[in-house]
Amino acid sequence: MTNTQNVTELQPRMTREQLIDAARTAAKFLPVASAQLMNELANRLDITSVALCESMHQRSALAIENTVLRDDVTCWAKECDRIVERHTKKHTNMHQLEAQRELRELTPVTDYVIKEFKSNAVDELAILYRKFADEKGCSVNMQCSYRLTAERAESYASYIRSEDKTDEAAING
């Protein structure tokens, strides 16, 4: 294999696993010092990727937990307003308004993560519809319909992400 062949083989986007395997395979053909360095880089990429995935899962779990807690706070505020209303015989929503104000200030990161989940889910939907369009035996009309739905899903995911950038700018101040 020549260098130009190696470069053209790496042109398509590789998955993390493919990149790690390619680095370990390439290390076999390098001088000892370079091979050790290449293997170390592959190992660190592998470990870092695992840690990143784990932290993303923890972040997701915390965002879901935070959403549940926000709903609980809102329910408690409504209940406090009902108790006050029962005793004073006057309609009030002061607890609920105060809770909403404080929650808005506390949780922009949770809102950002939830929007990220939504945009990723919509992207997965677009991929699924593109696969439906590529199936054998799918009529031309259905292919057009599936592809149009996929394009709309991608557009909506892009819209959600553009909202994310606005929110992220507000978070980072």
PDB file of C-alpha atoms in Angstrom:
ATOM      1  CA  MET A   1       0.000   0.000   0.000  1.00  0.00           C
ATOM      2  CA  THR A   2       1.204   3.477  -0.761  1.00  0.00           C
ATOM      3  CA  ASN A   3       0.691   6.567   1.348  1.00  0.00           C
ATOM      4  CA  THR A   4      -1.922   7.942  -1.058  1.00  0.00           C
ATOM      5  CA  GLN A   5      -3.908   4.725  -0.746  1.00  0.00           C
ATOM      6  CA  ASN A   6      -3.780   4.957   3.058  1.00  0.00           C
ATOM      7  CA  VAL A   7      -4.950   8.570   3.009  1.00  0.00           C
ATOM      8  CA  THR A   8      -7.850   7.835   0.663  1.00  0.00           C
ATOM      9  CA  GLU A   9      -8.905   4.919   2.857  1.00  0.00           C
ATOM     10  CA  LEU A  10      -9.110   7.237   5.870  1.00  0.00           C
ATOM     11  CA  GLN A  11     -11.102   9.920   4.000  1.00  0.00           C
ATOM     12  CA  PRO A  12     -14.586   8.597   4.897  1.00  0.00           C
ATOM     13  CA  ARG A  13     -15.622   9.386   8.430  1.00  0.00           C
ATOM     14  CA  MET A  14     -14.642   6.499  10.683  1.00  0.00           C
ATOM     15  CA  THR A  15     -16.398   5.442  13.839  1.00  0.00           C
ATOM     16  CA  ARG A  16     -14.469   5.616  17.086  1.00  0.00           C
ATOM     17  CA  GLU A  17     -14.008   1.834  17.116  1.00  0.00           C
ATOM     18  CA  GLN A  18     -12.772   1.810  13.514  1.00  0.00           C
ATOM     19  CA  LEU A  19     -10.308   4.601  14.242  1.00  0.00           C
ATOM     20  CA  ILE A  20      -8.943   2.798  17.308  1.00  0.00           C
ATOM     21  CA  ASP A  21      -8.601  -0.471  15.364  1.00  0.00           C
ATOM     22  CA  ALA A  22      -6.911   1.343  12.468  1.00  0.00           C
ATOM     23  CA  ALA A  23      -4.446   3.015  14.848  1.00  0.00           C
ATOM     24  CA  ARG A  24      -3.571  -0.305  16.484  1.00  0.00           C
ATOM     25  CA  THR A  25      -3.161  -1.963  13.093  1.00  0.00           C
ATOM     26  CA  ALA A  26      -0.997   0.894  11.812  1.00  0.00           C
ATOM     27  CA  ALA A  27       1.154   0.653  14.949  1.00  0.00           C
ATOM     28  CA  LYS A  28       2.306  -2.805  13.875  1.00  0.00           C
ATOM     29  CA  PHE A  29       4.010  -1.299  10.819  1.00  0.00           C
ATOM     30  CA  LEU A  30       5.724   1.576  12.624  1.00  0.00           C
ATOM     31  CA  PRO A  31       9.095   1.702  14.376  1.00  0.00           C
ATOM     32  CA  VAL A  32       8.950   0.602  18.013  1.00  0.00           C
ATOM     33  CA  ALA A  33       8.853   4.074  19.594  1.00  0.00           C
ATOM     34  CA  SER A  34       6.173   5.297  17.167  1.00  0.00           C
ATOM     35  CA  ALA A  35       4.188   2.076  17.599  1.00  0.00           C
ATOM     36  CA  GLN A  36       4.173   2.493  21.373  1.00  0.00           C
ATOM     37  CA  LEU A  37       3.009   6.088  20.984  1.00  0.00           C
ATOM     38  CA  MET A  38       0.277   5.075  18.503  1.00  0.00           C
ATOM     39  CA  ASN A  39      -0.959   2.317  20.837  1.00  0.00           C
ATOM     40  CA  GLU A  40      -0.952   4.719  23.782  1.00  0.00           C
ATOM     41  CA  LEU A  41      -2.993   7.235  21.770  1.00  0.00           C
ATOM     42  CA  ALA A  42      -5.469   4.522  20.780  1.00  0.00           C
ATOM     43  CA  ASN A  43      -5.791   3.390  24.407  1.00  0.00           C
ATOM     44  CA  ARG A  44      -6.334   6.948  25.653  1.00  0.00           C
ATOM     45  CA  LEU A  45      -8.923   7.628  22.966  1.00  0.00           C
ATOM     46  CA  ASP A  46     -10.738   4.445  23.956  1.00  0.00           C
ATOM     47  CA  ILE A  47     -10.688   5.285  27.682  1.00  0.00           C
ATOM     48  CA  THR A  48     -11.670   8.921  27.092  1.00  0.00           C
ATOM     49  CA  SER A  49     -14.569   7.866  24.885  1.00  0.00           C
ATOM     50  CA  VAL A  50     -15.866   5.462  27.523  1.00  0.00           C
ATOM     51  CA  ALA A  51     -15.619   8.167  30.193  1.00  0.00           C
ATOM     52  CA  LEU A  52     -17.383  10.661  27.923  1.00  0.00           C
ATOM     53  CA  CYS A  53     -20.228   8.239  27.232  1.00  0.00           C
ATOM     54  CA  GLU A  54     -20.606   7.531  30.929  1.00  0.00           C
ATOM     55  CA  SER A  55     -20.694  11.223  31.819  1.00  0.00           C
ATOM     56  CA  MET A  56     -23.265  11.857  29.079  1.00  0.00           C
ATOM     57  CA  HIS A  57     -25.480   9.124  30.530  1.00  0.00           C
ATOM     58  CA  GLN A  58     -25.112  10.649  33.987  1.00  0.00           C
ATOM     59  CA  ARG A  59     -25.935  14.073  32.570  1.00  0.00           C
ATOM     60  CA  SER A  60     -29.052  12.658  30.928  1.00  0.00           C
ATOM     61  CA  ALA A  61     -30.169  10.987  34.136  1.00  0.00           C
ATOM     62  CA  LEU A  62     -29.623  14.197  36.102  1.00  0.00           C
ATOM     63  CA  ALA A  63     -31.590  16.219  33.570  1.00  0.00           C
ATOM     64  CA  ILE A  64     -34.519  13.815  33.824  1.00  0.00           C
ATOM     65  CA  GLU A  65     -34.318  13.863  37.608  1.00  0.00           C
ATOM     66  CA  ASN A  66     -34.178  17.663  37.557  1.00  0.00           C
ATOM     67  CA  THR A  67     -37.304  17.795  35.375  1.00  0.00           C
ATOM     68  CA  VAL A  68     -39.167  15.571  37.812  1.00  0.00           C
ATOM     69  CA  LEU A  69     -38.058  17.751  40.723  1.00  0.00           C
ATOM     70  CA  ARG A  70     -39.205  20.878  38.873  1.00  0.00           C
ATOM     71  CA  ASP A  71     -42.635  19.302  38.381  1.00  0.00           C
ATOM     72  CA  ASP A  72     -42.744  18.408  42.085  1.00  0.00           C
ATOM     73  CA  VAL A  73     -41.932  21.994  43.082  1.00  0.00           C
ATOM     74  CA  THR A  74     -44.729  23.279  40.832  1.00  0.00           C
ATOM     75  CA  CYS A  75     -47.195  20.792  42.350  1.00  0.00           C
ATOM     76  CA  TRP A  76     -46.198  21.786  45.884  1.00  0.00           C
ATOM     77  CA  ALA A  77     -46.601  25.471  45.030  1.00  0.00           C
ATOM     78  CA  LYS A  78     -50.108  24.797  43.676  1.00  0.00           C
ATOM     79  CA  GLU A  79     -50.942  22.875  46.843  1.00  0.00           C
ATOM     80  CA  CYS A  80     -49.693  25.760  49.011  1.00  0.00           C
ATOM     81  CA  ASP A  81     -51.877  28.149  47.037  1.00  0.00           C
ATOM     82  CA  ARG A  82     -54.901  25.857  47.579  1.00  0.00           C
ATOM     83  CA  ILE A  83     -54.244  25.748  51.336  1.00  0.00           C
ATOM     84  CA  VAL A  84     -53.945  29.539  51.508  1.00  0.00           C
ATOM     85  CA  GLU A  85     -57.096  29.917  49.428  1.00  0.00           C
ATOM     86  CA  ARG A  86     -58.992  27.523  51.689  1.00  0.00           C
ATOM     87  CA  HIS A  87     -58.036  29.487  54.811  1.00  0.00           C
ATOM     88  CA  THR A  88     -58.347  33.039  53.447  1.00  0.00           C
ATOM     89  CA  LYS A  89     -61.243  32.400  51.049  1.00  0.00           C
ATOM     90  CA  LYS A  90     -59.347  34.486  48.469  1.00  0.00           C
ATOM     91  CA  HIS A  91     -57.901  33.140  45.221  1.00  0.00           C
ATOM     92  CA  THR A  92     -54.101  33.267  45.158  1.00  0.00           C
ATOM     93  CA  ASN A  93     -51.288  31.963  43.008  1.00  0.00           C
ATOM     94  CA  MET A  94     -48.369  33.731  44.681  1.00  0.00           C
ATOM     95  CA  HIS A  95     -46.569  30.471  45.553  1.00  0.00           C
ATOM     96  CA  GLN A  96     -46.885  29.174  42.026  1.00  0.00           C
ATOM     97  CA  LEU A  97     -45.616  32.441  40.504  1.00  0.00           C
ATOM     98  CA  GLU A  98     -42.667  32.553  42.886  1.00  0.00           C
ATOM     99  CA  ALA A  99     -41.792  28.916  42.125  1.00  0.00           C
ATOM    100  CA  GLN A 100     -41.923  29.561  38.374  1.00  0.00           C
ATOM    101  CA  ARG A 101     -39.677  32.616  38.705  1.00  0.00           C
ATOM    102  CA  GLU A 102     -37.089  30.767  40.771  1.00  0.00           C
ATOM    103  CA  LEU A 103     -37.149  27.662  38.565  1.00  0.00           C
ATOM    104  CA  ARG A 104     -36.556  29.798  35.470  1.00  0.00           C
ATOM    105  CA  GLU A 105     -33.416  31.186  37.081  1.00  0.00           C
ATOM    106  CA  LEU A 106     -32.119  27.814  38.304  1.00  0.00           C
ATOM    107  CA  THR A 107     -32.449  25.411  35.412  1.00  0.00           C
ATOM    108  CA  PRO A 108     -31.383  26.730  31.990  1.00  0.00           C
ATOM    109  CA  VAL A 109     -28.873  23.872  31.701  1.00  0.00           C
ATOM    110  CA  THR A 110     -31.631  21.276  32.147  1.00  0.00           C
ATOM    111  CA  ASP A 111     -33.684  22.973  29.434  1.00  0.00           C
ATOM    112  CA  TYR A 112     -30.631  22.913  27.164  1.00  0.00           C
ATOM    113  CA  VAL A 113     -30.061  19.182  27.740  1.00  0.00           C
ATOM    114  CA  ILE A 114     -33.720  18.358  27.131  1.00  0.00           C
ATOM    115  CA  LYS A 115     -33.651  20.266  23.831  1.00  0.00           C
ATOM    116  CA  GLU A 116     -30.506  18.332  22.921  1.00  0.00           C
ATOM    117  CA  PHE A 117     -32.351  15.045  23.573  1.00  0.00           C
ATOM    118  CA  LYS A 118     -35.223  16.195  21.398  1.00  0.00           C
ATOM    119  CA  SER A 119     -33.002  17.205  18.492  1.00  0.00           C
ATOM    120  CA  ASN A 120     -31.121  13.878  18.647  1.00  0.00           C
ATOM    121  CA  ALA A 121     -34.410  11.959  18.677  1.00  0.00           C
ATOM    122  CA  VAL A 122     -35.663  13.895  15.649  1.00  0.00           C
ATOM    123  CA  ASP A 123     -32.361  13.160  13.858  1.00  0.00           C
ATOM    124  CA  GLU A 124     -32.858   9.441  14.549  1.00  0.00           C
ATOM    125  CA  LEU A 125     -36.356   9.716  13.098  1.00  0.00           C
ATOM    126  CA  ALA A 126     -34.931  11.265   9.920  1.00  0.00           C
ATOM    127  CA  ILE A 127     -32.419   8.416   9.602  1.00  0.00           C
ATOM    128  CA  LEU A 128     -35.200   5.876  10.065  1.00  0.00           C
ATOM    129  CA  TYR A 129     -37.347   7.459   7.334  1.00  0.00           C
ATOM    130  CA  ARG A 130     -34.381   7.553   4.940  1.00  0.00           C
ATOM    131  CA  LYS A 131     -33.891   3.810   5.569  1.00  0.00           C
ATOM    132  CA  PHE A 132     -37.595   3.229   4.825  1.00  0.00           C
ATOM    133  CA  ALA A 133     -37.178   5.091   1.521  1.00  0.00           C
ATOM    134  CA  ASP A 134     -34.177   2.932   0.566  1.00  0.00           C
ATOM    135  CA  GLU A 135     -35.916  -0.408   1.200  1.00  0.00           C
ATOM    136  CA  LYS A 136     -36.513  -2.671  -1.762  1.00  0.00           C
ATOM    137  CA  GLY A 137     -40.087  -2.769  -2.972  1.00  0.00           C
ATOM    138  CA  CYS A 138     -40.880   0.735  -1.728  1.00  0.00           C
ATOM    139  CA  SER A 139     -42.956   2.594  -4.311  1.00  0.00           C
ATOM    140  CA  VAL A 140     -41.722   5.859  -5.782  1.00  0.00           C
ATOM    141  CA  ASN A 141     -44.547   7.766  -4.078  1.00  0.00           C
ATOM    142  CA  MET A 142     -43.650   6.319  -0.681  1.00  0.00           C
ATOM    143  CA  GLN A 143     -39.956   6.995  -1.277  1.00  0.00           C
ATOM    144  CA  CYS A 144     -40.768  10.655  -1.963  1.00  0.00           C
ATOM    145  CA  SER A 145     -42.987  10.799   1.104  1.00  0.00           C
ATOM    146  CA  TYR A 146     -40.355   9.196   3.347  1.00  0.00           C
ATOM    147  CA  ARG A 147     -37.606  11.479   2.047  1.00  0.00           C
ATOM    148  CA  LEU A 148     -39.760  14.570   2.460  1.00  0.00           C
ATOM    149  CA  THR A 149     -40.561  13.536   6.033  1.00  0.00           C
ATOM    150  CA  ALA A 150     -36.845  12.968   6.689  1.00  0.00           C
ATOM    151  CA  GLU A 151     -36.002  16.427   5.307  1.00  0.00           C
ATOM    152  CA  ARG A 152     -38.651  18.023   7.494  1.00  0.00           C
ATOM    153  CA  ALA A 153     -37.348  16.151  10.525  1.00  0.00           C
ATOM    154  CA  GLU A 154     -33.796  17.315   9.799  1.00  0.00           C
ATOM    155  CA  SER A 155     -35.040  20.859   9.401  1.00  0.00           C
ATOM    156  CA  TYR A 156     -36.888  20.684  12.723  1.00  0.00           C
ATOM    157  CA  ALA A 157     -33.825  19.227  14.475  1.00  0.00           C
ATOM    158  CA  SER A 158     -31.809  22.117  13.066  1.00  0.00           C
ATOM    159  CA  TYR A 159     -34.416  24.543  14.398  1.00  0.00           C
ATOM    160  CA  ILE A 160     -34.210  22.967  17.859  1.00  0.00           C
ATOM    161  CA  ARG A 161     -30.417  23.228  17.755  1.00  0.00           C
ATOM    162  CA  SER A 162     -30.569  26.899  16.757  1.00  0.00           C
ATOM    163  CA  GLU A 163     -32.726  27.468  19.847  1.00  0.00           C
ATOM    164  CA  ASP A 164     -30.049  25.586  21.806  1.00  0.00           C
ATOM    165  CA  LYS A 165     -27.351  28.005  20.658  1.00  0.00           C
ATOM    166  CA  THR A 166     -29.449  30.918  21.842  1.00  0.00           C
ATOM    167  CA  ASP A 167     -29.975  29.203  25.193  1.00  0.00           C
ATOM    168  CA  GLU A 168     -26.277  28.267  25.444  1.00  0.00           C
ATOM    169  CA  ALA A 169     -25.286  31.885  24.870  1.00  0.00           C
ATOM    170  CA  ALA A 170     -27.625  32.890  27.688  1.00  0.00           C
ATOM    171  CA  ILE A 171     -26.175  30.189  29.968  1.00  0.00           C
ATOM    172  CA  ASN A 172     -22.558  31.148  29.274  1.00  0.00           C
ATOM    173  CA  GLY A 173     -23.459  34.828  29.538  1.00  0.00           C
TER     174      GLY A 173
END
